[in-house]
Amino acid sequence: ETGVTQSPTHLIKTRGQQVTLRCSSQSGHNTVSWYQQALGQGPQFIFQYYREEENGRGNFPPRFSGLQFPNYSSELNVNALELDDSALYLCASSLGPTPYEQYFGPGTRLTVT
Amino acid sequence: QQQVKQSPQSLIVQKGGISIINCAYENTAFDYFPWYQQFPGKGPALLIAIRPDVSEKKEGRFTISFNKSAKQFSLHIMDSQPGDSATYFCAAWGNQGGKLIFGQGTELSVKP
């Protein structure tokens, strides 16, 4: 059984650019949730995908968008990057759209300059 | 009403001591309260969780105490070890489209 993996590990982008982050869910899990964790803060929920459909969204602007593929892996896309988007982006997978047994990946550290 | 407030922000405990981290919430619709442990460079890992129909849950050295009337819950780490040094997050969930609400985190340092 493989755990949750994310790529890339680190990323540096310039303000105004676009970025795509990737997440492979744990084997057997059909739900992926994305979180943004600013330095020294708790993770903040961005959105969740369940069986390829968005199943809830946090307080993030539309320039944050996502996708889930038939194999349940997922992408997070951020357009028009701002300096405040610099953070650790975490994905978590689970079996079903519940918080129970939600397993997090190691995250992607995004720096916007 | 969607917030989870966590304290203290940082905590230093001697090896063998008890570490206590507290959280408070407002939304009575929350019905699942997990605690996560995060080491530097890693994602959060589920440590222990409780539902509001139980006042206490213990797993090894980790205990959650839950006070539904006060809308507070806490994590106790007994016999704290240097390997427990990490950031701890409380969280709450209430069937709101997958939204897990996290506290601000507590950085625990256990001194040998």
Tab-separated table of C-alpha atoms in Angstrom:
chain	number	residue	atom	x	y	z
A	1	GLU	CA	0.000	0.000	0.000
A	2	THR	CA	1.532	3.292	-1.065
A	3	GLY	CA	0.982	6.519	0.825
A	4	VAL	CA	-0.013	9.944	-0.439
A	5	THR	CA	2.611	11.480	-2.697
A	6	GLN	CA	2.921	15.038	-3.967
A	7	SER	CA	5.005	16.681	-6.640
A	8	PRO	CA	7.015	18.745	-6.923
A	9	THR	CA	8.565	19.045	-3.466
A	10	HIS	CA	9.554	22.661	-3.891
A	11	LEU	CA	8.640	25.272	-6.447
A	12	ILE	CA	9.589	28.902	-7.007
A	13	LYS	CA	7.344	31.059	-9.177
A	14	THR	CA	7.046	34.721	-10.034
A	15	ARG	CA	4.006	36.841	-9.200
A	16	GLY	CA	1.400	36.602	-11.966
A	17	GLN	CA	2.471	33.151	-13.129
A	18	GLN	CA	0.415	29.993	-12.994
A	19	VAL	CA	1.285	26.774	-11.143
A	20	THR	CA	0.050	23.183	-11.104
A	21	LEU	CA	0.612	20.922	-8.126
A	22	ARG	CA	-0.008	17.192	-8.210
A	23	CYS	CA	-1.180	14.618	-5.706
A	24	SER	CA	-1.466	10.857	-5.876
A	25	SER	CA	-3.918	9.478	-3.360
A	26	GLN	CA	-3.314	6.460	-1.177
A	27	SER	CA	-4.245	3.179	-2.796
A	28	GLY	CA	-7.990	2.567	-2.554
A	29	HIS	CA	-8.853	6.153	-1.617
A	30	ASN	CA	-11.367	8.004	-3.812
A	31	THR	CA	-11.338	11.424	-2.149
A	32	VAL	CA	-8.684	14.119	-2.185
A	33	SER	CA	-8.705	17.312	-0.140
A	34	TRP	CA	-6.324	20.225	-0.650
A	35	TYR	CA	-5.086	22.544	2.096
A	36	GLN	CA	-2.889	25.630	2.204
A	37	GLN	CA	-0.592	25.963	5.202
A	38	ALA	CA	1.070	29.336	5.652
A	39	LEU	CA	4.216	29.444	7.780
A	40	GLY	CA	3.364	29.044	11.462
A	41	GLN	CA	-0.339	28.481	10.787
A	42	GLY	CA	-2.711	25.555	10.655
A	43	PRO	CA	-3.782	24.130	7.303
A	44	GLN	CA	-6.694	25.898	5.622
A	45	PHE	CA	-9.145	23.914	3.523
A	46	ILE	CA	-9.130	24.835	-0.166
A	47	PHE	CA	-11.457	22.227	-1.678
A	48	GLN	CA	-12.228	18.541	-1.830
A	49	TYR	CA	-12.760	16.190	-4.765
A	50	TYR	CA	-14.830	13.035	-4.478
A	51	ARG	CA	-15.167	10.721	-7.472
A	52	GLU	CA	-13.948	13.465	-9.839
A	53	GLU	CA	-16.468	16.077	-8.610
A	54	GLU	CA	-15.792	19.068	-6.347
A	55	ASN	CA	-17.409	18.309	-3.001
A	56	GLY	CA	-16.917	21.459	-1.015
A	57	ARG	CA	-14.778	24.552	-1.153
A	58	GLY	CA	-13.173	26.797	1.415
A	59	ASN	CA	-12.802	30.551	1.328
A	60	PHE	CA	-10.410	30.734	-1.635
A	61	PRO	CA	-10.854	32.774	-4.841
A	62	PRO	CA	-11.717	31.152	-8.193
A	63	ARG	CA	-8.103	31.395	-9.361
A	64	PHE	CA	-7.610	28.307	-7.181
A	65	SER	CA	-9.021	25.415	-9.179
A	66	GLY	CA	-8.674	21.680	-9.140
A	67	LEU	CA	-9.214	18.468	-10.943
A	68	GLN	CA	-9.491	14.812	-10.020
A	69	PHE	CA	-8.717	12.067	-12.502
A	70	PRO	CA	-10.330	8.614	-12.916
A	71	ASN	CA	-7.449	7.061	-10.961
A	72	TYR	CA	-8.321	9.547	-8.144
A	73	SER	CA	-5.089	11.477	-8.410
A	74	SER	CA	-5.595	15.216	-8.317
A	75	GLU	CA	-4.209	18.561	-9.421
A	76	LEU	CA	-4.353	21.972	-7.809
A	77	ASN	CA	-3.995	24.905	-10.194
A	78	VAL	CA	-3.372	28.448	-9.091
A	79	ASN	CA	-3.547	31.291	-11.620
A	80	ALA	CA	-2.234	34.834	-11.333
A	81	LEU	CA	0.021	33.987	-8.399
A	82	GLU	CA	0.297	36.510	-5.579
A	83	LEU	CA	3.013	36.837	-2.960
A	84	ASP	CA	0.561	35.653	-0.285
A	85	ASP	CA	0.165	32.350	-2.121
A	86	SER	CA	3.588	31.352	-0.778
A	87	ALA	CA	2.828	28.401	1.484
A	88	LEU	CA	2.993	24.652	1.931
A	89	TYR	CA	0.243	23.012	-0.099
A	90	LEU	CA	-0.971	19.746	1.346
A	91	CYS	CA	-3.215	17.135	-0.109
A	92	ALA	CA	-4.946	14.481	1.912
A	93	SER	CA	-6.715	11.382	0.721
A	94	SER	CA	-9.486	9.393	2.327
A	95	LEU	CA	-11.967	6.679	1.558
A	96	GLY	CA	-15.054	8.785	1.072
A	97	PRO	CA	-15.787	12.494	1.640
A	98	THR	CA	-15.332	12.332	5.403
A	99	PRO	CA	-12.509	13.487	7.646
A	100	TYR	CA	-12.021	10.032	9.111
A	101	GLU	CA	-8.681	8.417	8.393
A	102	GLN	CA	-7.577	11.331	6.248
A	103	TYR	CA	-3.931	10.823	5.285
A	104	PHE	CA	-1.761	13.761	4.328
A	105	GLY	CA	1.071	13.904	1.844
A	106	PRO	CA	4.368	15.673	2.601
A	107	GLY	CA	3.288	18.811	0.786
A	108	THR	CA	4.639	21.095	-1.920
A	109	ARG	CA	6.455	24.209	-0.743
A	110	LEU	CA	5.527	27.064	-3.104
A	111	THR	CA	7.460	30.309	-3.009
A	112	VAL	CA	6.164	33.267	-5.008
A	113	THR	CA	8.655	36.083	-5.605
B	1	GLN	CA	-18.194	30.547	14.363
B	2	GLN	CA	-16.090	28.409	12.060
B	3	GLN	CA	-12.919	28.930	14.073
B	4	VAL	CA	-11.061	26.553	16.315
B	5	LYS	CA	-8.879	28.377	18.836
B	6	GLN	CA	-5.804	26.567	20.115
B	7	SER	CA	-3.478	27.339	23.001
B	8	PRO	CA	-0.718	27.648	23.936
B	9	GLN	CA	1.181	28.649	20.807
B	10	SER	CA	4.323	26.992	22.150
B	11	LEU	CA	5.068	24.652	25.027
B	12	ILE	CA	8.251	23.435	26.667
B	13	VAL	CA	8.039	20.317	28.825
B	14	GLN	CA	10.660	18.249	30.584
B	15	LYS	CA	11.092	14.616	29.594
B	16	GLY	CA	8.624	12.489	31.546
B	17	GLY	CA	6.244	15.385	32.130
B	18	ILE	CA	2.681	15.908	30.914
B	19	SER	CA	2.025	18.089	27.871
B	20	ILE	CA	-1.415	19.690	27.701
B	21	ILE	CA	-2.793	21.509	24.653
B	22	ASN	CA	-6.226	23.088	24.642
B	23	CYS	CA	-8.742	23.907	21.926
B	24	ALA	CA	-12.080	25.683	21.910
B	25	TYR	CA	-14.794	25.913	19.268
B	26	GLU	CA	-18.061	27.755	18.723
B	27	ASN	CA	-19.956	25.758	16.124
B	28	THR	CA	-22.119	23.152	17.852
B	29	ALA	CA	-22.521	21.339	14.520
B	30	PHE	CA	-18.956	20.056	14.781
B	31	ASP	CA	-19.035	16.343	15.525
B	32	TYR	CA	-15.544	15.034	14.946
B	33	PHE	CA	-12.422	16.335	16.642
B	34	PRO	CA	-9.039	14.972	15.520
B	35	TRP	CA	-5.551	15.860	16.642
B	36	TYR	CA	-2.682	15.896	14.185
B	37	GLN	CA	1.071	15.768	14.749
B	38	GLN	CA	3.390	17.439	12.263
B	39	PHE	CA	7.164	17.161	12.092
B	40	PRO	CA	9.228	19.682	10.099
B	41	GLY	CA	9.114	18.944	6.376
B	42	LYS	CA	6.272	16.470	6.753
B	43	GLY	CA	2.522	16.548	6.356
B	44	PRO	CA	0.261	16.298	9.406
B	45	ALA	CA	-0.354	12.769	10.702
B	46	LEU	CA	-3.533	11.759	12.495
B	47	LEU	CA	-2.753	11.098	16.146
B	48	ILE	CA	-6.076	10.510	17.865
B	49	ALA	CA	-9.685	11.628	17.389
B	50	ILE	CA	-12.915	11.830	19.370
B	51	ARG	CA	-16.649	12.204	18.777
B	52	PRO	CA	-18.717	14.436	21.119
B	53	ASP	CA	-20.662	11.528	22.602
B	54	VAL	CA	-17.526	10.498	24.513
B	55	SER	CA	-15.830	12.577	27.227
B	56	GLU	CA	-12.423	10.946	27.030
B	57	LYS	CA	-10.426	8.774	24.672
B	58	LYS	CA	-7.034	7.267	25.403
B	59	GLU	CA	-4.535	5.714	23.028
B	60	GLY	CA	-1.236	4.819	24.607
B	61	ARG	CA	0.315	7.977	26.082
B	62	PHE	CA	-2.171	10.247	24.262
B	63	THR	CA	-5.542	11.203	25.764
B	64	ILE	CA	-8.255	13.524	24.470
B	65	SER	CA	-10.551	15.092	27.061
B	66	PHE	CA	-13.793	16.524	25.667
B	67	ASN	CA	-16.158	18.958	27.397
B	68	LYS	CA	-19.233	19.367	25.210
B	69	SER	CA	-20.973	21.962	27.390
B	70	ALA	CA	-17.881	24.174	27.457
B	71	LYS	CA	-17.134	23.483	23.780
B	72	GLN	CA	-13.560	22.653	24.649
B	73	PHE	CA	-11.260	19.707	24.116
B	74	SER	CA	-7.681	19.027	25.026
B	75	LEU	CA	-4.794	16.710	24.257
B	76	HIS	CA	-2.741	15.265	27.084
B	77	ILE	CA	0.591	13.616	26.346
B	78	MET	CA	1.719	11.566	29.311
B	79	ASP	CA	5.387	10.746	29.956
B	80	SER	CA	6.426	13.197	27.222
B	81	GLN	CA	9.532	12.194	25.264
B	82	PRO	CA	11.973	14.221	23.130
B	83	GLY	CA	10.606	12.333	20.102
B	84	ASP	CA	7.229	13.965	20.778
B	85	SER	CA	8.737	17.346	19.894
B	86	ALA	CA	6.594	18.494	16.968
B	87	THR	CA	3.749	20.849	16.107
B	88	TYR	CA	0.314	19.683	17.187
B	89	PHE	CA	-2.935	20.770	15.575
B	90	CYS	CA	-6.456	20.276	16.795
B	91	ALA	CA	-9.216	20.249	14.204
B	92	ALA	CA	-12.974	20.007	13.921
B	93	TRP	CA	-15.388	18.801	11.258
B	94	GLY	CA	-19.127	19.120	10.938
B	95	ASN	CA	-20.249	17.690	7.631
B	96	GLN	CA	-19.642	20.897	5.700
B	97	GLY	CA	-18.560	19.604	2.335
B	98	GLY	CA	-15.397	18.003	3.537
B	99	LYS	CA	-14.175	21.034	5.425
B	100	LEU	CA	-11.811	20.193	8.271
B	101	ILE	CA	-11.122	23.317	10.370
B	102	PHE	CA	-7.676	23.423	11.993
B	103	GLY	CA	-6.426	25.312	15.017
B	104	GLN	CA	-3.357	27.515	14.785
B	105	GLY	CA	-0.983	24.862	16.114
B	106	THR	CA	1.165	24.341	19.209
B	107	GLU	CA	4.889	23.865	18.910
B	108	LEU	CA	5.898	21.350	21.581
B	109	SER	CA	9.487	20.972	22.693
B	110	VAL	CA	10.334	18.174	25.127
B	111	LYS	CA	13.661	18.741	26.856
B	112	PRO	CA	15.792	15.724	27.855
